[in-house]
PDB file of C-alpha atoms in Angstrom:
ATOM      1  CA  UNK A   1     145.285 115.162  62.187  1.00  0.00           C
ATOM      2  CA  UNK A   2     142.729 116.944  64.235  1.00  0.00           C
ATOM      3  CA  UNK A   3     143.229 116.941  67.777  1.00  0.00           C
ATOM      4  CA  UNK A   4     140.051 117.025  69.988  1.00  0.00           C
ATOM      5  CA  UNK A   5     140.276 118.308  73.814  1.00  0.00           C
ATOM      6  CA  UNK A   6     138.387 116.568  76.354  1.00  0.00           C
ATOM      7  CA  UNK A   7     136.057 118.359  78.916  1.00  0.00           C
ATOM      8  CA  UNK A   8     138.790 117.776  81.461  1.00  0.00           C
ATOM      9  CA  UNK A   9     141.546 119.372  79.403  1.00  0.00           C
ATOM     10  CA  UNK A  10     139.500 122.393  78.580  1.00  0.00           C
ATOM     11  CA  UNK A  11     138.578 122.883  82.313  1.00  0.00           C
ATOM     12  CA  UNK A  12     142.394 122.416  83.322  1.00  0.00           C
ATOM     13  CA  UNK A  13     143.125 125.350  80.516  1.00  0.00           C
ATOM     14  CA  UNK A  14     140.447 127.559  82.020  1.00  0.00           C
ATOM     15  CA  UNK A  15     141.737 126.982  85.534  1.00  0.00           C
ATOM     16  CA  UNK A  16     145.097 127.909  84.573  1.00  0.00           C
ATOM     17  CA  UNK A  17     143.902 131.107  83.059  1.00  0.00           C
ATOM     18  CA  UNK A  18     142.022 132.158  85.922  1.00  0.00           C
ATOM     19  CA  UNK A  19     143.070 134.940  88.231  1.00  0.00           C
ATOM     20  CA  UNK A  20     141.783 135.876  91.750  1.00  0.00           C
ATOM     21  CA  UNK A  21     141.215 139.601  90.824  1.00  0.00           C
ATOM     22  CA  UNK A  22     139.003 138.709  87.846  1.00  0.00           C
ATOM     23  CA  UNK A  23     137.177 135.929  90.199  1.00  0.00           C
ATOM     24  CA  UNK A  24     136.435 138.517  92.692  1.00  0.00           C
ATOM     25  CA  UNK A  25     135.226 140.946  89.970  1.00  0.00           C
ATOM     26  CA  UNK A  26     132.898 138.287  88.548  1.00  0.00           C
ATOM     27  CA  UNK A  27     131.607 137.559  92.129  1.00  0.00           C
ATOM     28  CA  UNK A  28     130.620 141.280  92.761  1.00  0.00           C
ATOM     29  CA  UNK A  29     128.604 141.174  89.472  1.00  0.00           C
ATOM     30  CA  UNK A  30     126.675 138.060  90.467  1.00  0.00           C
ATOM     31  CA  UNK A  31     128.537 134.962  89.499  1.00  0.00           C
ATOM     32  CA  UNK A  32     128.740 132.067  91.891  1.00  0.00           C
ATOM     33  CA  UNK A  33     131.045 129.241  92.513  1.00  0.00           C
ATOM     34  CA  UNK A  34     132.351 127.283  90.575  1.00  0.00           C
ATOM     35  CA  UNK A  35     134.493 129.598  88.606  1.00  0.00           C
ATOM     36  CA  UNK A  36     137.793 130.509  88.031  1.00  0.00           C
ATOM     37  CA  UNK A  37     138.027 134.140  86.912  1.00  0.00           C
ATOM     38  CA  UNK A  38     139.129 133.985  83.470  1.00  0.00           C
ATOM     39  CA  UNK A  39     139.125 137.267  81.159  1.00  0.00           C
ATOM     40  CA  UNK A  40     137.279 136.972  78.184  1.00  0.00           C
ATOM     41  CA  UNK A  41     140.299 137.966  75.823  1.00  0.00           C
ATOM     42  CA  UNK A  42     142.233 135.001  77.520  1.00  0.00           C
ATOM     43  CA  UNK A  43     139.160 132.726  77.096  1.00  0.00           C
ATOM     44  CA  UNK A  44     138.858 133.487  73.403  1.00  0.00           C
ATOM     45  CA  UNK A  45     142.334 131.465  72.935  1.00  0.00           C
ATOM     46  CA  UNK A  46     140.348 128.351  73.207  1.00  0.00           C
ATOM     47  CA  UNK A  47     137.240 129.304  70.973  1.00  0.00           C
ATOM     48  CA  UNK A  48     139.030 127.509  67.546  1.00  0.00           C
ATOM     49  CA  UNK A  49     139.486 124.205  69.529  1.00  0.00           C
ATOM     50  CA  UNK A  50     136.235 123.884  71.084  1.00  0.00           C
ATOM     51  CA  UNK A  51     134.172 124.954  67.895  1.00  0.00           C
ATOM     52  CA  UNK A  52     135.367 121.660  66.258  1.00  0.00           C
ATOM     53  CA  UNK A  53     133.349 119.521  68.828  1.00  0.00           C
ATOM     54  CA  UNK A  54     129.798 120.890  69.587  1.00  0.00           C
ATOM     55  CA  UNK A  55     129.162 118.012  72.035  1.00  0.00           C
ATOM     56  CA  UNK A  56     132.045 119.536  74.178  1.00  0.00           C
ATOM     57  CA  UNK A  57     130.949 123.085  73.852  1.00  0.00           C
ATOM     58  CA  UNK A  58     127.492 121.897  75.207  1.00  0.00           C
ATOM     59  CA  UNK A  59     129.044 119.767  77.938  1.00  0.00           C
ATOM     60  CA  UNK A  60     131.107 122.949  78.986  1.00  0.00           C
ATOM     61  CA  UNK A  61     127.940 125.030  79.906  1.00  0.00           C
ATOM     62  CA  UNK A  62     126.398 121.822  81.817  1.00  0.00           C
ATOM     63  CA  UNK A  63     129.327 122.140  84.113  1.00  0.00           C
ATOM     64  CA  UNK A  64     127.786 125.271  85.994  1.00  0.00           C
ATOM     65  CA  UNK A  65     131.220 126.748  86.051  1.00  0.00           C
ATOM     66  CA  UNK A  66     130.902 130.387  84.993  1.00  0.00           C
ATOM     67  CA  UNK A  67     133.667 130.594  82.748  1.00  0.00           C
ATOM     68  CA  UNK A  68     132.978 127.316  81.133  1.00  0.00           C
ATOM     69  CA  UNK A  69     129.409 128.555  80.512  1.00  0.00           C
ATOM     70  CA  UNK A  70     130.861 131.662  78.927  1.00  0.00           C
ATOM     71  CA  UNK A  71     132.971 129.688  76.671  1.00  0.00           C
ATOM     72  CA  UNK A  72     130.277 127.457  75.598  1.00  0.00           C
ATOM     73  CA  UNK A  73     128.287 130.508  74.332  1.00  0.00           C
ATOM     74  CA  UNK A  74     131.400 131.546  72.242  1.00  0.00           C
ATOM     75  CA  UNK A  75     131.716 128.219  70.696  1.00  0.00           C
ATOM     76  CA  UNK A  76     128.186 126.564  70.112  1.00  0.00           C
ATOM     77  CA  UNK A  77     126.763 127.046  66.634  1.00  0.00           C
ATOM     78  CA  UNK A  78     123.751 129.011  66.775  1.00  0.00           C
ATOM     79  CA  UNK A  79     122.493 127.684  63.370  1.00  0.00           C
ATOM     80  CA  UNK A  80     122.393 123.904  64.562  1.00  0.00           C
ATOM     81  CA  UNK A  81     121.261 124.417  68.206  1.00  0.00           C
ATOM     82  CA  UNK A  82     117.912 122.908  69.319  1.00  0.00           C
ATOM     83  CA  UNK A  83     115.061 124.757  70.906  1.00  0.00           C
ATOM     84  CA  UNK A  84     115.157 122.174  73.672  1.00  0.00           C
ATOM     85  CA  UNK A  85     118.711 123.029  74.526  1.00  0.00           C
ATOM     86  CA  UNK A  86     117.947 126.511  74.499  1.00  0.00           C
ATOM     87  CA  UNK A  87     115.185 126.207  76.829  1.00  0.00           C
ATOM     88  CA  UNK A  88     117.460 124.011  79.147  1.00  0.00           C
ATOM     89  CA  UNK A  89     120.253 126.613  78.930  1.00  0.00           C
ATOM     90  CA  UNK A  90     118.120 129.574  79.800  1.00  0.00           C
ATOM     91  CA  UNK A  91     116.775 127.635  83.019  1.00  0.00           C
ATOM     92  CA  UNK A  92     120.614 127.300  83.834  1.00  0.00           C
ATOM     93  CA  UNK A  93     121.348 131.062  83.595  1.00  0.00           C
ATOM     94  CA  UNK A  94     121.237 131.825  87.118  1.00  0.00           C
ATOM     95  CA  UNK A  95     122.840 135.379  86.671  1.00  0.00           C
ATOM     96  CA  UNK A  96     122.688 138.222  84.272  1.00  0.00           C
ATOM     97  CA  UNK A  97     125.923 137.499  82.270  1.00  0.00           C
ATOM     98  CA  UNK A  98     124.669 133.902  80.848  1.00  0.00           C
ATOM     99  CA  UNK A  99     121.072 135.033  80.643  1.00  0.00           C
ATOM    100  CA  UNK A 100     121.590 138.611  78.840  1.00  0.00           C
ATOM    101  CA  UNK A 101     124.541 137.545  76.892  1.00  0.00           C
ATOM    102  CA  UNK A 102     125.449 133.785  76.459  1.00  0.00           C
ATOM    103  CA  UNK A 103     122.022 132.294  75.907  1.00  0.00           C
ATOM    104  CA  UNK A 104     120.436 135.563  74.495  1.00  0.00           C
ATOM    105  CA  UNK A 105     123.013 135.942  71.790  1.00  0.00           C
ATOM    106  CA  UNK A 106     122.811 132.408  70.596  1.00  0.00           C
ATOM    107  CA  UNK A 107     119.062 132.425  70.807  1.00  0.00           C
ATOM    108  CA  UNK A 108     119.144 135.768  68.628  1.00  0.00           C
ATOM    109  CA  UNK A 109     121.099 133.995  66.015  1.00  0.00           C
ATOM    110  CA  UNK A 110     119.061 130.881  66.061  1.00  0.00           C
ATOM    111  CA  UNK A 111     115.967 129.960  63.975  1.00  0.00           C
ATOM    112  CA  UNK A 112     113.879 130.196  67.132  1.00  0.00           C
ATOM    113  CA  UNK A 113     114.782 133.708  67.915  1.00  0.00           C
ATOM    114  CA  UNK A 114     111.462 135.385  68.037  1.00  0.00           C
ATOM    115  CA  UNK A 115     109.589 132.409  69.173  1.00  0.00           C
ATOM    116  CA  UNK A 116     111.807 132.188  72.283  1.00  0.00           C
ATOM    117  CA  UNK A 117     112.065 135.992  72.915  1.00  0.00           C
ATOM    118  CA  UNK A 118     108.331 136.191  72.830  1.00  0.00           C
ATOM    119  CA  UNK A 119     107.926 133.272  75.272  1.00  0.00           C
ATOM    120  CA  UNK A 120     110.859 134.361  77.737  1.00  0.00           C
ATOM    121  CA  UNK A 121     109.781 137.920  77.823  1.00  0.00           C
ATOM    122  CA  UNK A 122     106.611 137.024  79.559  1.00  0.00           C
ATOM    123  CA  UNK A 123     108.271 134.550  82.052  1.00  0.00           C
ATOM    124  CA  UNK A 124     107.775 135.154  85.751  1.00  0.00           C
ATOM    125  CA  UNK A 125     111.468 134.303  86.350  1.00  0.00           C
ATOM    126  CA  UNK A 126     113.641 137.663  86.067  1.00  0.00           C
ATOM    127  CA  UNK A 127     116.485 135.963  84.450  1.00  0.00           C
ATOM    128  CA  UNK A 128     114.461 134.234  81.730  1.00  0.00           C
ATOM    129  CA  UNK A 129     112.466 137.550  81.140  1.00  0.00           C
ATOM    130  CA  UNK A 130     115.435 139.443  80.850  1.00  0.00           C
ATOM    131  CA  UNK A 131     117.099 136.782  78.496  1.00  0.00           C
ATOM    132  CA  UNK A 132     113.882 137.325  76.436  1.00  0.00           C
ATOM    133  CA  UNK A 133     114.380 141.108  76.156  1.00  0.00           C
ATOM    134  CA  UNK A 134     118.045 140.706  75.241  1.00  0.00           C
ATOM    135  CA  UNK A 135     117.275 138.205  72.571  1.00  0.00           C
ATOM    136  CA  UNK A 136     114.757 140.243  71.069  1.00  0.00           C
ATOM    137  CA  UNK A 137     117.146 143.423  71.161  1.00  0.00           C
ATOM    138  CA  UNK A 138     119.852 141.231  69.639  1.00  0.00           C
ATOM    139  CA  UNK A 139     117.468 140.080  67.006  1.00  0.00           C
ATOM    140  CA  UNK A 140     116.907 143.686  65.966  1.00  0.00           C
ATOM    141  CA  UNK A 141     120.402 144.521  65.844  1.00  0.00           C
ATOM    142  CA  UNK A 142     121.208 141.838  63.241  1.00  0.00           C
ATOM    143  CA  UNK A 143     118.174 141.632  61.066  1.00  0.00           C
ATOM    144  CA  UNK A 144     117.513 143.609  58.103  1.00  0.00           C
ATOM    145  CA  UNK A 145     114.684 146.081  58.677  1.00  0.00           C
ATOM    146  CA  UNK A 146     112.624 144.515  55.774  1.00  0.00           C
ATOM    147  CA  UNK A 147     112.393 141.525  57.868  1.00  0.00           C
ATOM    148  CA  UNK A 148     111.523 142.865  61.313  1.00  0.00           C
ATOM    149  CA  UNK A 149     107.827 143.101  62.657  1.00  0.00           C
ATOM    150  CA  UNK A 150     107.630 147.050  63.091  1.00  0.00           C
ATOM    151  CA  UNK A 151     104.108 146.876  64.438  1.00  0.00           C
ATOM    152  CA  UNK A 152     105.342 144.396  67.185  1.00  0.00           C
ATOM    153  CA  UNK A 153     108.511 146.315  67.883  1.00  0.00           C
ATOM    154  CA  UNK A 154     106.364 149.613  68.370  1.00  0.00           C
ATOM    155  CA  UNK A 155     103.989 147.769  70.784  1.00  0.00           C
ATOM    156  CA  UNK A 156     107.047 146.586  72.735  1.00  0.00           C
ATOM    157  CA  UNK A 157     108.206 150.047  72.921  1.00  0.00           C
ATOM    158  CA  UNK A 158     104.934 151.277  74.535  1.00  0.00           C
ATOM    159  CA  UNK A 159     104.926 148.388  76.941  1.00  0.00           C
ATOM    160  CA  UNK A 160     108.381 149.612  78.050  1.00  0.00           C
ATOM    161  CA  UNK A 161     107.124 153.174  78.314  1.00  0.00           C
ATOM    162  CA  UNK A 162     104.360 151.988  80.758  1.00  0.00           C
ATOM    163  CA  UNK A 163     105.980 149.461  82.754  1.00  0.00           C
ATOM    164  CA  UNK A 164     109.745 149.571  82.897  1.00  0.00           C
ATOM    165  CA  UNK A 165     109.906 151.485  86.223  1.00  0.00           C
ATOM    166  CA  UNK A 166     107.812 148.703  88.024  1.00  0.00           C
ATOM    167  CA  UNK A 167     109.611 145.860  86.397  1.00  0.00           C
ATOM    168  CA  UNK A 168     112.034 143.674  88.050  1.00  0.00           C
ATOM    169  CA  UNK A 169     115.679 144.750  88.283  1.00  0.00           C
ATOM    170  CA  UNK A 170     117.552 143.315  85.492  1.00  0.00           C
ATOM    171  CA  UNK A 171     114.310 143.397  83.182  1.00  0.00           C
ATOM    172  CA  UNK A 172     114.383 147.199  83.712  1.00  0.00           C
ATOM    173  CA  UNK A 173     118.290 147.097  82.245  1.00  0.00           C
ATOM    174  CA  UNK A 174     117.337 144.974  79.343  1.00  0.00           C
ATOM    175  CA  UNK A 175     114.127 147.045  78.553  1.00  0.00           C
ATOM    176  CA  UNK A 176     116.360 150.129  78.249  1.00  0.00           C
ATOM    177  CA  UNK A 177     118.869 148.320  76.295  1.00  0.00           C
ATOM    178  CA  UNK A 178     115.929 147.085  73.826  1.00  0.00           C
ATOM    179  CA  UNK A 179     115.002 150.859  73.418  1.00  0.00           C
ATOM    180  CA  UNK A 180     118.508 151.793  72.561  1.00  0.00           C
ATOM    181  CA  UNK A 181     118.953 148.717  70.193  1.00  0.00           C
ATOM    182  CA  UNK A 182     115.918 149.897  68.403  1.00  0.00           C
ATOM    183  CA  UNK A 183     116.617 153.343  68.159  1.00  0.00           C
ATOM    184  CA  UNK A 184     120.162 152.737  67.110  1.00  0.00           C
ATOM    185  CA  UNK A 185     119.579 150.000  64.393  1.00  0.00           C
ATOM    186  CA  UNK A 186     116.343 150.838  62.930  1.00  0.00           C
ATOM    187  CA  UNK A 187     115.877 154.022  61.299  1.00  0.00           C
ATOM    188  CA  UNK A 188     112.206 153.866  60.660  1.00  0.00           C
ATOM    189  CA  UNK A 189     111.799 153.573  64.473  1.00  0.00           C
ATOM    190  CA  UNK A 190     114.172 155.772  65.627  1.00  0.00           C
ATOM    191  CA  UNK A 191     112.027 158.630  66.736  1.00  0.00           C
ATOM    192  CA  UNK A 192     109.678 156.201  68.297  1.00  0.00           C
ATOM    193  CA  UNK A 193     112.402 155.000  70.488  1.00  0.00           C
ATOM    194  CA  UNK A 194     113.764 158.569  71.320  1.00  0.00           C
ATOM    195  CA  UNK A 195     110.057 159.587  72.338  1.00  0.00           C
ATOM    196  CA  UNK A 196     109.756 156.315  74.731  1.00  0.00           C
ATOM    197  CA  UNK A 197     113.456 157.164  76.116  1.00  0.00           C
ATOM    198  CA  UNK A 198     112.540 160.913  76.903  1.00  0.00           C
ATOM    199  CA  UNK A 199     109.354 159.551  78.682  1.00  0.00           C
ATOM    200  CA  UNK A 200     110.955 156.847  80.963  1.00  0.00           C
ATOM    201  CA  UNK A 201     114.151 159.185  81.593  1.00  0.00           C
ATOM    202  CA  UNK A 202     116.858 157.648  83.752  1.00  0.00           C
ATOM    203  CA  UNK A 203     116.366 153.957  84.821  1.00  0.00           C
ATOM    204  CA  UNK A 204     117.293 152.790  88.140  1.00  0.00           C
ATOM    205  CA  UNK A 205     119.150 149.309  88.484  1.00  0.00           C
ATOM    206  CA  UNK A 206     120.843 147.916  91.344  1.00  0.00           C
ATOM    207  CA  UNK A 207     124.131 146.822  89.910  1.00  0.00           C
ATOM    208  CA  UNK A 208     125.522 145.313  93.059  1.00  0.00           C
ATOM    209  CA  UNK A 209     128.901 146.219  94.373  1.00  0.00           C
ATOM    210  CA  UNK A 210     130.087 147.475  90.863  1.00  0.00           C
ATOM    211  CA  UNK A 211     130.902 150.894  89.267  1.00  0.00           C
ATOM    212  CA  UNK A 212     128.423 149.958  86.380  1.00  0.00           C
ATOM    213  CA  UNK A 213     125.926 152.356  85.151  1.00  0.00           C
ATOM    214  CA  UNK A 214     122.742 152.247  83.287  1.00  0.00           C
ATOM    215  CA  UNK A 215     122.912 154.131  80.068  1.00  0.00           C
ATOM    216  CA  UNK A 216     120.599 156.756  79.390  1.00  0.00           C
ATOM    217  CA  UNK A 217     118.882 155.981  76.270  1.00  0.00           C
ATOM    218  CA  UNK A 218     118.373 159.603  75.007  1.00  0.00           C
ATOM    219  CA  UNK A 219     121.960 160.358  75.382  1.00  0.00           C
ATOM    220  CA  UNK A 220     123.262 157.120  73.931  1.00  0.00           C
ATOM    221  CA  UNK A 221     121.120 157.275  71.014  1.00  0.00           C
ATOM    222  CA  UNK A 222     122.134 160.842  70.471  1.00  0.00           C
ATOM    223  CA  UNK A 223     125.886 159.940  70.164  1.00  0.00           C
ATOM    224  CA  UNK A 224     125.108 157.046  67.740  1.00  0.00           C
ATOM    225  CA  UNK A 225     123.190 159.664  65.439  1.00  0.00           C
ATOM    226  CA  UNK A 226     125.894 162.219  65.697  1.00  0.00           C
ATOM    227  CA  UNK A 227     128.640 159.883  64.337  1.00  0.00           C
ATOM    228  CA  UNK A 228     126.240 158.886  61.450  1.00  0.00           C
ATOM    229  CA  UNK A 229     125.798 155.304  62.649  1.00  0.00           C
ATOM    230  CA  UNK A 230     121.983 154.986  62.826  1.00  0.00           C
ATOM    231  CA  UNK A 231     120.464 151.892  61.040  1.00  0.00           C
ATOM    232  CA  UNK A 232     123.768 150.036  61.222  1.00  0.00           C
ATOM    233  CA  UNK A 233     123.272 146.291  61.779  1.00  0.00           C
ATOM    234  CA  UNK A 234     125.988 144.265  63.400  1.00  0.00           C
ATOM    235  CA  UNK A 235     126.953 140.856  61.295  1.00  0.00           C
ATOM    236  CA  UNK A 236     127.012 138.868  64.791  1.00  0.00           C
ATOM    237  CA  UNK A 237     125.990 139.363  68.305  1.00  0.00           C
ATOM    238  CA  UNK A 238     127.999 136.611  69.840  1.00  0.00           C
ATOM    239  CA  UNK A 239     131.241 137.925  71.233  1.00  0.00           C
TER     240      UNK A 239
END
């Protein structure tokens, strides 16, 4: 007999997994209360159970609890999500982790990936725009080259070359990541991405009270090329 957890039970389990040190780390990165401070590795112990109940997964995100929102992203089925749900979720993504990872990862594996990425990238909201760039970058990394719109991606690379240094903070970060994703996972566009990376150089992003750094795109792509991994695709971007 399959046992279904309730929302309250999952929240209790998350609370028990939380630590003050992890909570402090998340707060420094931009998370806000409510949250428990659950390490991702610990959280994954709940994935199998929550995946059995998609209504529960969606309810977790709606709590507004940072840990519950991340768990929701690990457990919602991207093949069955609706566009309305993704639009609602991106509006609730108030800091970069749910925007650039939770929502972007799900959207990238959904049937609405390009439609929403194109719309979100143009948003006046920093978090929605950064989610759009991350969604498209993820789409590139999991999609066969023959299914990609190469002309559009080249146009986006040129847009980045012209505007990245005047863009909003987290948008600069995801634009830089987009260049890396294209250069690393699309052989046909590797040289295009390298030229743009050389043109933009180091990208400044305020990472708050953290030790995180923005990867230098040229250096990152050269490392991937050196280990013979250019053009390799990911099976999933949800992690």
